[in-house]
mmCIF file of C-alpha atoms in Angstrom:
data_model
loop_
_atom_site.group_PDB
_atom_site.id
_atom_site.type_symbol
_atom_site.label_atom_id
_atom_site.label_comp_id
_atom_site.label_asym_id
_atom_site.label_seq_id
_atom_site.Cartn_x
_atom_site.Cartn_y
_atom_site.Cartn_z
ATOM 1 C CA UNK A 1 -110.584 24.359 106.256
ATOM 2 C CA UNK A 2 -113.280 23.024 107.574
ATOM 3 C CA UNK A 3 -115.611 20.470 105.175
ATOM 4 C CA UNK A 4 -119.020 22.430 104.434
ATOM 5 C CA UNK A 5 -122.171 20.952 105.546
ATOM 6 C CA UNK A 6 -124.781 19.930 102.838
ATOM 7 C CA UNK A 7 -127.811 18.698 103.280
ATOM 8 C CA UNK A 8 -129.541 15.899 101.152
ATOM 9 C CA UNK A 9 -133.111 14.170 101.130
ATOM 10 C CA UNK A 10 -134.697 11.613 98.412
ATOM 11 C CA UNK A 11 -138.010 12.169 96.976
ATOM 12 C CA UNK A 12 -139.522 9.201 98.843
ATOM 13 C CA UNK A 13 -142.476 10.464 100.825
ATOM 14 C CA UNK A 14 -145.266 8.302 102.979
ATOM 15 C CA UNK A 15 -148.942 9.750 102.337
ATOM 16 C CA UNK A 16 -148.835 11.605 105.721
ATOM 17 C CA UNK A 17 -146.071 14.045 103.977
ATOM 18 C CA UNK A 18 -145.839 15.661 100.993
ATOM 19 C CA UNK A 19 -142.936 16.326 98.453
ATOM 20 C CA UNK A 20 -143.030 20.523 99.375
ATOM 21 C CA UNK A 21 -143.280 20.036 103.266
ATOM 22 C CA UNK A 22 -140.032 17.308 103.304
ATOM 23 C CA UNK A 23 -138.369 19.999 100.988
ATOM 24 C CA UNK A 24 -139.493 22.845 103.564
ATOM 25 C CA UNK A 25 -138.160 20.139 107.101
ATOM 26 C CA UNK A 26 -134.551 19.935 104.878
ATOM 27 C CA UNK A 27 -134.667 23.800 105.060
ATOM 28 C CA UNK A 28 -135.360 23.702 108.183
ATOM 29 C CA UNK A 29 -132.354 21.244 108.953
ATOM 30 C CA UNK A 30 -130.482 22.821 107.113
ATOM 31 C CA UNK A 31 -130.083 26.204 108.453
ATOM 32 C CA UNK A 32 -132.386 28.348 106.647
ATOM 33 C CA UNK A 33 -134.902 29.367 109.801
ATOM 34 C CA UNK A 34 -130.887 30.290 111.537
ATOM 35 C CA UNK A 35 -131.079 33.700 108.552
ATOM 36 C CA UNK A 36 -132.745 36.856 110.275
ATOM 37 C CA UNK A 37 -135.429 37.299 107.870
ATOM 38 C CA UNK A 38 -137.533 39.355 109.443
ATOM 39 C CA UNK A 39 -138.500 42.103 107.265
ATOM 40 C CA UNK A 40 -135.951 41.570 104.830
ATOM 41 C CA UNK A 41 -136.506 41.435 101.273
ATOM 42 C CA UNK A 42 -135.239 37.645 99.809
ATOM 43 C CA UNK A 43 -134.719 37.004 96.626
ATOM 44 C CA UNK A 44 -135.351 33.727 95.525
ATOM 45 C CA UNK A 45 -133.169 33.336 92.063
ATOM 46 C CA UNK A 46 -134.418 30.769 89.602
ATOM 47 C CA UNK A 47 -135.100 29.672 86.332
ATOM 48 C CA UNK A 48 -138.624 30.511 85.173
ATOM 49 C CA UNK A 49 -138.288 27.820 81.756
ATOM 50 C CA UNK A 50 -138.303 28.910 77.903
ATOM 51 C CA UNK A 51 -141.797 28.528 76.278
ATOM 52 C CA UNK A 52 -142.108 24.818 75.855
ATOM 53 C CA UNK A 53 -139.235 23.305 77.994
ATOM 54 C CA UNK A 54 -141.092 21.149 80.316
ATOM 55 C CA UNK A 55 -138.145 20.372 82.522
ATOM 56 C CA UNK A 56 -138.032 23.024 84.959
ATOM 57 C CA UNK A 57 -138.559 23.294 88.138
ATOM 58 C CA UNK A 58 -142.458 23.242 88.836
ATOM 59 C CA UNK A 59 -143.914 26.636 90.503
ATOM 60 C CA UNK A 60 -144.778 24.181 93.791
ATOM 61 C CA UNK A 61 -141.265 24.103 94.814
ATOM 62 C CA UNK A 62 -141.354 27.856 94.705
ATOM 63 C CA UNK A 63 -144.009 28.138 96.893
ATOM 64 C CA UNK A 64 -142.512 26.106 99.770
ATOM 65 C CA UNK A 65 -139.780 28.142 99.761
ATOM 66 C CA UNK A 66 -141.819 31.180 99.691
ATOM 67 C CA UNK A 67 -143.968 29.570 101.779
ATOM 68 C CA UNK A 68 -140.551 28.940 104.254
ATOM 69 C CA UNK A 69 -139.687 32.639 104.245
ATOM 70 C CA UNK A 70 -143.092 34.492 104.613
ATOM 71 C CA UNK A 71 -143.273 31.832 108.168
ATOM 72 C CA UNK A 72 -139.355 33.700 109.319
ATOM 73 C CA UNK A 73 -141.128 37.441 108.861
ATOM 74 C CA UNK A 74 -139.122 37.620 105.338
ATOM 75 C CA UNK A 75 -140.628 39.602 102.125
ATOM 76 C CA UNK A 76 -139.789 36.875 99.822
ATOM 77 C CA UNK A 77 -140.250 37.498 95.352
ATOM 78 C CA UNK A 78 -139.074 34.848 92.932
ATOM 79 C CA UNK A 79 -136.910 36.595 89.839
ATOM 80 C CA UNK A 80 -133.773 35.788 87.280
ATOM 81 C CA UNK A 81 -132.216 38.065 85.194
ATOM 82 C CA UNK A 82 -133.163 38.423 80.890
ATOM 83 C CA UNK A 83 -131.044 36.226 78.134
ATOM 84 C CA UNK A 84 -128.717 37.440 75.654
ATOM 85 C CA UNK A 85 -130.217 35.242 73.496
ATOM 86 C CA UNK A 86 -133.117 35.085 71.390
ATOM 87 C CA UNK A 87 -136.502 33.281 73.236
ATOM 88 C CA UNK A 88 -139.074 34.095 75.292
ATOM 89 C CA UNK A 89 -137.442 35.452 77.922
ATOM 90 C CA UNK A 90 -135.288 38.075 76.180
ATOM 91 C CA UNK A 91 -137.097 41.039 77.719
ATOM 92 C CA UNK A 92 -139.134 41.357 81.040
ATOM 93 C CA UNK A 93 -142.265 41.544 79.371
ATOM 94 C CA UNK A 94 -141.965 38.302 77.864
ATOM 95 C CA UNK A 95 -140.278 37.009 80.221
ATOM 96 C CA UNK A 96 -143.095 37.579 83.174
ATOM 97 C CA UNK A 97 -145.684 36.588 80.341
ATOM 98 C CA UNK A 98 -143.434 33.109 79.496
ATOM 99 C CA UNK A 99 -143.364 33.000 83.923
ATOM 100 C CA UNK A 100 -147.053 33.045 84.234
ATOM 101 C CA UNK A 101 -147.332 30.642 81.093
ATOM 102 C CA UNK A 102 -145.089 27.954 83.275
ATOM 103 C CA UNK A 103 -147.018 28.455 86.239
ATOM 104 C CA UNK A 104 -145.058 31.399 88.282
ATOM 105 C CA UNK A 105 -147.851 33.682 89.745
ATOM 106 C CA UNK A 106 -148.598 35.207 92.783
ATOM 107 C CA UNK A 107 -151.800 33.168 93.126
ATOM 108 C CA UNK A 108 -149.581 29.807 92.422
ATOM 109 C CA UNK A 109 -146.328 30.714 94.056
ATOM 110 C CA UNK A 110 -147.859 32.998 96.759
ATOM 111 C CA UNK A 111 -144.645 35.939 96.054
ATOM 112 C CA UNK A 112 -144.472 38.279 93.148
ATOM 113 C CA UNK A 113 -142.583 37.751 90.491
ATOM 114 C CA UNK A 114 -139.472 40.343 89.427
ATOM 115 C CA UNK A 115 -137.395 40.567 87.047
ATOM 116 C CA UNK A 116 -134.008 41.867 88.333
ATOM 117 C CA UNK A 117 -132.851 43.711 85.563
ATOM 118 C CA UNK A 118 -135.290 45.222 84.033
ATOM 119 C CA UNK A 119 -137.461 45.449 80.856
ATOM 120 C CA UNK A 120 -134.873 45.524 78.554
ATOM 121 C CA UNK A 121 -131.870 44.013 80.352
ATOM 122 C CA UNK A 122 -129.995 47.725 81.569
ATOM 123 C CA UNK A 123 -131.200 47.571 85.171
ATOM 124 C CA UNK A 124 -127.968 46.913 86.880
ATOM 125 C CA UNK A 125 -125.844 47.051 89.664
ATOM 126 C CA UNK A 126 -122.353 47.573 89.142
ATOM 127 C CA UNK A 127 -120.559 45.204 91.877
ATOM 128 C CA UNK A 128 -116.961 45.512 92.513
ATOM 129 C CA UNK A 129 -115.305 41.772 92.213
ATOM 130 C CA UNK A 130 -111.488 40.422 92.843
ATOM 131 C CA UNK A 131 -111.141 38.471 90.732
ATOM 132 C CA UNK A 132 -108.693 37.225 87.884
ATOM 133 C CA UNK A 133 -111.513 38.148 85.159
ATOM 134 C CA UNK A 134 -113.720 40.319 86.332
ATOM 135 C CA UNK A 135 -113.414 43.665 88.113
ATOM 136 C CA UNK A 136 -116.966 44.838 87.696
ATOM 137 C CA UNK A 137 -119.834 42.560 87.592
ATOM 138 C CA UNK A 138 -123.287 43.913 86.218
ATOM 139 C CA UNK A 139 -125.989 42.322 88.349
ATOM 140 C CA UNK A 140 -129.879 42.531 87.788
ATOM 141 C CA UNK A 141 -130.500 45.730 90.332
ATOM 142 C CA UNK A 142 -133.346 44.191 92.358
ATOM 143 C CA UNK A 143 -131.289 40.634 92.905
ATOM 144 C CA UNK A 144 -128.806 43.452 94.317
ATOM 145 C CA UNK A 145 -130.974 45.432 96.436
ATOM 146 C CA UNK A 146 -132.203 42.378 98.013
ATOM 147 C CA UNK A 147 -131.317 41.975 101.544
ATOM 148 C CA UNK A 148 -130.836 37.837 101.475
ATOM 149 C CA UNK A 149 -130.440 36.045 98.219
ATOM 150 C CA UNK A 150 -131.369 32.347 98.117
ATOM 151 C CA UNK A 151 -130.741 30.117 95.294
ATOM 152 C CA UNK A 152 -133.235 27.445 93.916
ATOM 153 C CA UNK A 153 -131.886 25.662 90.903
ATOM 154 C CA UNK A 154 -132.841 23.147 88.594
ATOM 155 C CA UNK A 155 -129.500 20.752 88.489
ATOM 156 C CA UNK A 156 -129.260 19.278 84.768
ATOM 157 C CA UNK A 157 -126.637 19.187 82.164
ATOM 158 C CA UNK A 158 -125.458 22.330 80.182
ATOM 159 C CA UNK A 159 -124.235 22.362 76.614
ATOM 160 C CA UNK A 160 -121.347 24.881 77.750
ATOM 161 C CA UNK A 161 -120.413 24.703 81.393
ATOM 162 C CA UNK A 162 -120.550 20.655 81.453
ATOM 163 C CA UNK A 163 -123.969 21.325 84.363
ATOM 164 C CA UNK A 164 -126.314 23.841 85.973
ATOM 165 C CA UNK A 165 -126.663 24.253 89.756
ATOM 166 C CA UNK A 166 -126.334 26.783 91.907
ATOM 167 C CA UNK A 167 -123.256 28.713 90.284
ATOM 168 C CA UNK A 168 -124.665 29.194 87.107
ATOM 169 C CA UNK A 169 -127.798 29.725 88.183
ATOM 170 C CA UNK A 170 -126.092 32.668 90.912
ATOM 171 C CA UNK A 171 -123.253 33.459 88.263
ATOM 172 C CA UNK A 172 -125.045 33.555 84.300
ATOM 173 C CA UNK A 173 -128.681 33.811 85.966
ATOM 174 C CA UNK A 174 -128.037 36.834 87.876
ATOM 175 C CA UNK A 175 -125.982 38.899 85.011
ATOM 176 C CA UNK A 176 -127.455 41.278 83.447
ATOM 177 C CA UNK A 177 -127.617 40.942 79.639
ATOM 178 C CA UNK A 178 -124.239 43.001 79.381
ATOM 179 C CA UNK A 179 -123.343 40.835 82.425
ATOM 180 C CA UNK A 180 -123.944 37.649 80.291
ATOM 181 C CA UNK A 181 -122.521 38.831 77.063
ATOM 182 C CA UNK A 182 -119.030 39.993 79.615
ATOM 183 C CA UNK A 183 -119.281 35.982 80.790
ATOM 184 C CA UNK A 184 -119.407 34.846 77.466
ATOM 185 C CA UNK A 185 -117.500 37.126 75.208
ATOM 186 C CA UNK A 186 -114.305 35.082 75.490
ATOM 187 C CA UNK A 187 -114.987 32.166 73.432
ATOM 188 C CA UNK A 188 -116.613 32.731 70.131
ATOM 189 C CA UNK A 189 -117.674 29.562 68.460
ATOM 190 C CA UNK A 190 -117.002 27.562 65.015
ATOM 191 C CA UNK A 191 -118.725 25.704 61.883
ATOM 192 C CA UNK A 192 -117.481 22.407 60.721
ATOM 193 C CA UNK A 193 -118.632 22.964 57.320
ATOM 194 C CA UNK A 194 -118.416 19.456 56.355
ATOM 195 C CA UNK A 195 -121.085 18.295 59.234
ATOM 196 C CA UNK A 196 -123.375 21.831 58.497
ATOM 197 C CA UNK A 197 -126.294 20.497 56.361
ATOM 198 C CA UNK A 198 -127.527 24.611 55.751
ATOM 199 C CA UNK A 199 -130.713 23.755 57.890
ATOM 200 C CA UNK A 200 -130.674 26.944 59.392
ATOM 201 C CA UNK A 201 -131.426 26.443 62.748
ATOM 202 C CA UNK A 202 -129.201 27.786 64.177
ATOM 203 C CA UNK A 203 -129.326 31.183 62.413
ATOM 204 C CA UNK A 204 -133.008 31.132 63.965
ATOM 205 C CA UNK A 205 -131.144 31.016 67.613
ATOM 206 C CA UNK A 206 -128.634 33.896 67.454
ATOM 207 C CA UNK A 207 -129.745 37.150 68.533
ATOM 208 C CA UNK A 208 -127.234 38.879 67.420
ATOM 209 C CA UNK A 209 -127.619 38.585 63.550
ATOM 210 C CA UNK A 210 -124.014 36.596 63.415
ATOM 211 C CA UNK A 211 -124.994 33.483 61.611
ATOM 212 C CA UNK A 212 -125.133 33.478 57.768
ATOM 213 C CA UNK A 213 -125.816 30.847 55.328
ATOM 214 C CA UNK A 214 -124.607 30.239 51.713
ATOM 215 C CA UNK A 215 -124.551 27.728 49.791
ATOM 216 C CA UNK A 216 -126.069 25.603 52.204
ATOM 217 C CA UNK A 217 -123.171 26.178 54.942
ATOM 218 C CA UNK A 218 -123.463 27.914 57.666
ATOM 219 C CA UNK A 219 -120.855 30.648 58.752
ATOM 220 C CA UNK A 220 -120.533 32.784 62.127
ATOM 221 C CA UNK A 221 -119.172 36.366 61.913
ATOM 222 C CA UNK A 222 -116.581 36.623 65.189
ATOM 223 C CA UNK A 223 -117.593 40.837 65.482
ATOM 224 C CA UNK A 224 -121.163 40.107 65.861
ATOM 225 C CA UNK A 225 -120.946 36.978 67.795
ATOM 226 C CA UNK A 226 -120.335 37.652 71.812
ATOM 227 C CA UNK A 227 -119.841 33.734 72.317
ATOM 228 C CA UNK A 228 -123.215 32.830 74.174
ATOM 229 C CA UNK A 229 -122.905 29.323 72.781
ATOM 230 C CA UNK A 230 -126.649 29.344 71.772
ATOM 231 C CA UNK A 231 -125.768 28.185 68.231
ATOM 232 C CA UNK A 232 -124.493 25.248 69.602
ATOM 233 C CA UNK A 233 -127.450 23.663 71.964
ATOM 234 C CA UNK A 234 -129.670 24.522 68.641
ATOM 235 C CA UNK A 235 -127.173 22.425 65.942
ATOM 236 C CA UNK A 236 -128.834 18.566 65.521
ATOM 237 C CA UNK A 237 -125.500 17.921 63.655
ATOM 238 C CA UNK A 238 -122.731 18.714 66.083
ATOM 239 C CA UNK A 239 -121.525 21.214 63.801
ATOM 240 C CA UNK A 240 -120.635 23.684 65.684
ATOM 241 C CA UNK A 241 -118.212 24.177 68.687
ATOM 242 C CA UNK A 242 -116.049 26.540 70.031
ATOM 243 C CA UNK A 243 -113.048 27.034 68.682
ATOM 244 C CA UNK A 244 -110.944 26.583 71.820
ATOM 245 C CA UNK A 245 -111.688 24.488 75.122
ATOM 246 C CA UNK A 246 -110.174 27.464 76.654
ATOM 247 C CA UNK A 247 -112.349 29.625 76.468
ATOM 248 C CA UNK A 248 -115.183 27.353 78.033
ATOM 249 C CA UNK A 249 -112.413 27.517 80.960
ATOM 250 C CA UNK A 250 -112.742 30.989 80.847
ATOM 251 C CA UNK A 251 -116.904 31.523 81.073
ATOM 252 C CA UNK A 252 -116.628 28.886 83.735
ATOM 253 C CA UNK A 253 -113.860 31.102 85.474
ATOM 254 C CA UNK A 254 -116.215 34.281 84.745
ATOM 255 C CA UNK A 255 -119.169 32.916 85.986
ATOM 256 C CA UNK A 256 -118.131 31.923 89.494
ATOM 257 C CA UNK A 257 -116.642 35.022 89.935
ATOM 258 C CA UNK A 258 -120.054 36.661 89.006
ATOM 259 C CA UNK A 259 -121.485 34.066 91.434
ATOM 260 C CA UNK A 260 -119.200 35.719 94.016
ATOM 261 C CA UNK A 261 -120.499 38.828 93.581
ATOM 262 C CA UNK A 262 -124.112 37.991 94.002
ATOM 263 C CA UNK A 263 -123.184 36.144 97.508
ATOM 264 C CA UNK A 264 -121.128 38.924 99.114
ATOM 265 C CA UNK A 265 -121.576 40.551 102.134
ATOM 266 C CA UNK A 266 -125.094 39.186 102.759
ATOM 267 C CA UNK A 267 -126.444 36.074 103.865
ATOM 268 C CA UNK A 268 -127.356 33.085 101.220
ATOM 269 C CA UNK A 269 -128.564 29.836 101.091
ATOM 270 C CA UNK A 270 -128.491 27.079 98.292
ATOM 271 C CA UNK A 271 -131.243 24.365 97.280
ATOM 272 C CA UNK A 272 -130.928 22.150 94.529
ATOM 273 C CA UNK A 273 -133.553 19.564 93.113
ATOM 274 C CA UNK A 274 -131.741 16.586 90.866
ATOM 275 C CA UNK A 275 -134.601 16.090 89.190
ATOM 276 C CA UNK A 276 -135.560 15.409 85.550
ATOM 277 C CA UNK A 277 -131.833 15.726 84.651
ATOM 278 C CA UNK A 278 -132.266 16.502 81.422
ATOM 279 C CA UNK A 279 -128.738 16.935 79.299
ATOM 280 C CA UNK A 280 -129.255 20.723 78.011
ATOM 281 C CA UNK A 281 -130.062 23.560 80.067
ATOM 282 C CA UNK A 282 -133.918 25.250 80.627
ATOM 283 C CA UNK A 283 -133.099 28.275 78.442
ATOM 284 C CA UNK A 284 -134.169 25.845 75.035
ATOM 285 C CA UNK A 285 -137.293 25.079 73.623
ATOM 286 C CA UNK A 286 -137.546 21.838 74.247
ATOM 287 C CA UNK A 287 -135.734 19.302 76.629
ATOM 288 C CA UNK A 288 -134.452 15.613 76.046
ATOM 289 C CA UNK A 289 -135.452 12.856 78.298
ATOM 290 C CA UNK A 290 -133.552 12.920 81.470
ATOM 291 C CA UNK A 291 -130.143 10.962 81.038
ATOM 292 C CA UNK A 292 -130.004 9.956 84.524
ATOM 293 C CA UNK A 293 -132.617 8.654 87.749
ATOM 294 C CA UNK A 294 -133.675 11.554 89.899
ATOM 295 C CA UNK A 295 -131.951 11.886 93.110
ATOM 296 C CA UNK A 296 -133.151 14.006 95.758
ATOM 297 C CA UNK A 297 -133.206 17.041 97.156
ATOM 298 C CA UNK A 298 -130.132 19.153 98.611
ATOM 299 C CA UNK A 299 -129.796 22.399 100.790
ATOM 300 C CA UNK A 300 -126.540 24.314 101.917
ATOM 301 C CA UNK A 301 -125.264 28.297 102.605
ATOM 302 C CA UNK A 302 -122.358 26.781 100.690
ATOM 303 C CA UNK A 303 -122.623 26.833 96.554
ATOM 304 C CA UNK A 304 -119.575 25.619 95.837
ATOM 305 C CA UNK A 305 -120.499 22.319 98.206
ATOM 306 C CA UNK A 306 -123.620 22.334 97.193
ATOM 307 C CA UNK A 307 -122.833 22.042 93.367
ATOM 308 C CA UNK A 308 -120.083 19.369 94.309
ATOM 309 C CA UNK A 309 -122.178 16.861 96.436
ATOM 310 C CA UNK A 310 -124.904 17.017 93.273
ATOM 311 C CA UNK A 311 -122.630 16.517 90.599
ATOM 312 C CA UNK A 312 -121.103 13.380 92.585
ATOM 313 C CA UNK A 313 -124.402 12.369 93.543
ATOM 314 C CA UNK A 314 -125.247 12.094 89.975
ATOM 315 C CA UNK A 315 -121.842 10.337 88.525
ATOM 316 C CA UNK A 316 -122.855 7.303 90.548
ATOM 317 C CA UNK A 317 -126.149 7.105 89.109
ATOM 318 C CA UNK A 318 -126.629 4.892 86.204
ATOM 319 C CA UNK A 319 -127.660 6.440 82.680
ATOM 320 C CA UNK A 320 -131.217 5.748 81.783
ATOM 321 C CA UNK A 321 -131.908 3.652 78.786
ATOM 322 C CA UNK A 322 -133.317 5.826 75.388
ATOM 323 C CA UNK A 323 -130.938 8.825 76.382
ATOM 324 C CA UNK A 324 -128.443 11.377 74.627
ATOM 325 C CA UNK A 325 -126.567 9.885 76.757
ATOM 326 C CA UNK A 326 -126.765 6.176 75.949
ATOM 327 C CA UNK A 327 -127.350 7.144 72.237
ATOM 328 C CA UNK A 328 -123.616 9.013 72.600
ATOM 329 C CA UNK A 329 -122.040 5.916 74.300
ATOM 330 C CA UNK A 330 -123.364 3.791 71.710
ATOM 331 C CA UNK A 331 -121.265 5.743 68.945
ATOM 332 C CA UNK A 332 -118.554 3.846 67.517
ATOM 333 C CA UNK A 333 -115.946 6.299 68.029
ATOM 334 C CA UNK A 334 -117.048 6.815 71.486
ATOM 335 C CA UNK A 335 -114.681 7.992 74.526
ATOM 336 C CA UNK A 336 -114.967 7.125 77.864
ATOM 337 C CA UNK A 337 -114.325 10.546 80.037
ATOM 338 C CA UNK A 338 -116.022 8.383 82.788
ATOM 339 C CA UNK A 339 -118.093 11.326 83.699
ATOM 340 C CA UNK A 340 -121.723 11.535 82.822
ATOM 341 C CA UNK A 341 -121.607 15.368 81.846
ATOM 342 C CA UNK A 342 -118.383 15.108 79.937
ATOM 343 C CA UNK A 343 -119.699 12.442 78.006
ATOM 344 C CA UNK A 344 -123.120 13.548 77.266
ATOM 345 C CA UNK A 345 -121.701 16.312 75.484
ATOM 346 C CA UNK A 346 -117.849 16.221 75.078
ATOM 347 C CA UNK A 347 -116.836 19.489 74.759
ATOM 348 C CA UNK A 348 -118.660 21.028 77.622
ATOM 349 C CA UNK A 349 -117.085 21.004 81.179
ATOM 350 C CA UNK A 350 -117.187 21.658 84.731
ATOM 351 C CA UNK A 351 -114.180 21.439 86.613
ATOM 352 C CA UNK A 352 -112.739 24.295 85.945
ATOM 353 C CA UNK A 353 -115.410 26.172 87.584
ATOM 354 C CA UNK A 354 -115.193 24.065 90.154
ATOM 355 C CA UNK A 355 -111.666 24.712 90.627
ATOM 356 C CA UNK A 356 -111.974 28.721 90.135
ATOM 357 C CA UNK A 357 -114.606 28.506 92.680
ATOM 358 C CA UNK A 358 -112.602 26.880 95.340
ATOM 359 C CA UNK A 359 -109.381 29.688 94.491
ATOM 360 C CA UNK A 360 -111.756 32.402 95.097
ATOM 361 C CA UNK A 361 -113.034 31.495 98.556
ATOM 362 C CA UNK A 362 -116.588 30.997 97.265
ATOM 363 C CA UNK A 363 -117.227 28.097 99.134
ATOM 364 C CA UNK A 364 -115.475 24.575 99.950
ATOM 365 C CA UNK A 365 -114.996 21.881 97.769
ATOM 366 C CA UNK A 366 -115.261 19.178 100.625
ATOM 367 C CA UNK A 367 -118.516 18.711 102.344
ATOM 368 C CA UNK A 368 -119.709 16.281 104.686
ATOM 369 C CA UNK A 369 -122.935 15.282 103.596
ATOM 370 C CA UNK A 370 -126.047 15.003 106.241
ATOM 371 C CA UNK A 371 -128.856 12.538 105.030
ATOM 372 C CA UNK A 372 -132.757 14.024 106.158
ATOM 373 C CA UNK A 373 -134.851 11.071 105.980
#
């Protein structure tokens, strides 16, 4: 098979040039003008933040994409799909109030803002997949009557799937909240009782009413829980975890067959922004420092490349001082996974995804990668 072609740029600019119109020439380079956009509806899939994470993606990138599309004759709107769990973004009402909060409005963005399946999460398009897990993904509707779908994804760490690029953010991001809860329902998670302190917190996170405590110990009822792993970003105490690594496998092996389904049978196109890598996804909060140096910006119509050049991009980068991820590698009974992701957060991983990807024909592992300056 042929490698895939991604497409990278750093964030150094002169003053003649800004940030948005380097990001808009690596489109360009890239391939995105090549996409018959004229009077097509594009959906531009991202994440919009949770109410006080300040480590998404600002609403300027957005706009230069937007920007990119409206320029081709395209009908561009920015949009994601509701969480399972409990936040500000749980419903589409809160969710567009908790986009316009963070920035995302027609007046900023210059494109409406939609969310694909609908006020309470049922909106959904029931897309056939072949896959080993899935034989009916539920997508948010409007991502599904879009004529072109392009991703733009913030590419950080993720408590669960080891990172988030563009196959979570295509795969989780576009499932509807029974989509999400089919992703996730594999794994359910655990309490160490003797590292639960009772605080609570994490009883506060689960929207499904799963979490008890007594006697200062938390416990998690398995027929309530649907395995979202939200009890585990929210535990200070690593007291949680899933009770098998398999089923992480398994979500990762779920999403990128969800991925697959958004991408079929229509043109796509993949930009991702290592930036402010913090170690835990959007969806919380709040958001740790970022664990590593920003890197640039990247742009492909392959997301399995896409998500492979970033993640290798990032293991050669050196962890920043003051980290998770220092503060992890400074334990005493630290091990060496000599991955950045793996050993931010230990249980979490990636490859498996990767992998799955690859056996699905949703893109190509190997890439060459083509430098924008």
């Amino acid at each position: 098979m042929e490698k895939s072609k991604v497409y990278f740029t750093d964030f150094r600019v002169h003053h003649e040039e800004s940030l948005t119109h380097k990001l808009q020439r690596l489109l360009d380079k890239a391939g995105l003008g090549n996409i018959d956009m004229d009077g097509k509806y594009v959906a531009i899939k991202m994440h919009f933040g949770e109410l006080g994470n300040l480590a998404f993606l600002r609403p300027n990138w957005a706009k230069a994409v937007a920007d990119y599309v409206k320029a081709h004759g395209g009908k561009p709107f920015l949009t994601d799909c509701n969480t399972l769990y409990v936040g500000s973004r749980k419903n589409a009402l809160d969710h567009l109030s908790t986009a316009y909060e963070n920035g995302f409005s027609p007046l900023s963005t210059g494109c409406h803002v939609i969310i694909a399946d609908g006020i309470k999460g049922t909106d959904e398009a029931l897309v056939p997949v072949k896959g080993d897990y899935v034989k009916e993904a539920k997508i948010g509707q409007a991502i599904m009557d879009a004529d072109i779908i392009i991703s733009l994804n913030h590419f950080k760490g993720h408590e669960s799937t080891g990172f988030g690029g563009a196959i979570k953010d295509l795969g989780m991001g576009c499932g509807s909240r029974a989509g999400k809860m089919e992703m996730h329902a594999a794994g359910k998670p655990e309490v160490d009782q003797s590292l639960c302190i009772g605080c609570g917190f994490c009883q506060k996170n689960c929207a499904h009413d799963a979490i008890t405590i007594t006697n200062h110990k938390a416990s998690i009822n398995h027929d309530k829980c649907v395995g979202c792993g939200r009890c585990i970003g929210a535990c200070n105490f690593d007291a949680i975890d899933f009770a098998h690594n398999a089923a992480v496998a398994e979500l990762n092996c779920r999403m990128a067959e969800y991925a697959k389904a958004v991408v079929d049978g229509r043109p796509n196109f993949h930009i991702s922004l290592v930036v402010d890598v913090s170690p835990t996804c959007d969806c919380h909060s709040g958001n740790d420092a970022p664990m590593l140096p920003d890197v640039g910006m990247f742009a492909s119509t392959d997301p399995l490349a896409i998500d492979q050049a970033c993640v290798d991009a990032c293991l050669k980068q050196e962890p920043l001082p003051n980290t998770l991820l220092t503060e992890q590698m400074a334990k005493e009974d630290f091990c060496d996974h000599h991955d950045h992701f793996e050993n931010v957060t230990p249980n979490a991983e990636y490859k498996t995804c990767l992998a799955h990807a690859a056996k699905i024909g949703l893109g190509n592992r190997e890439y060459e990668l083509i430098t924008v300056k």
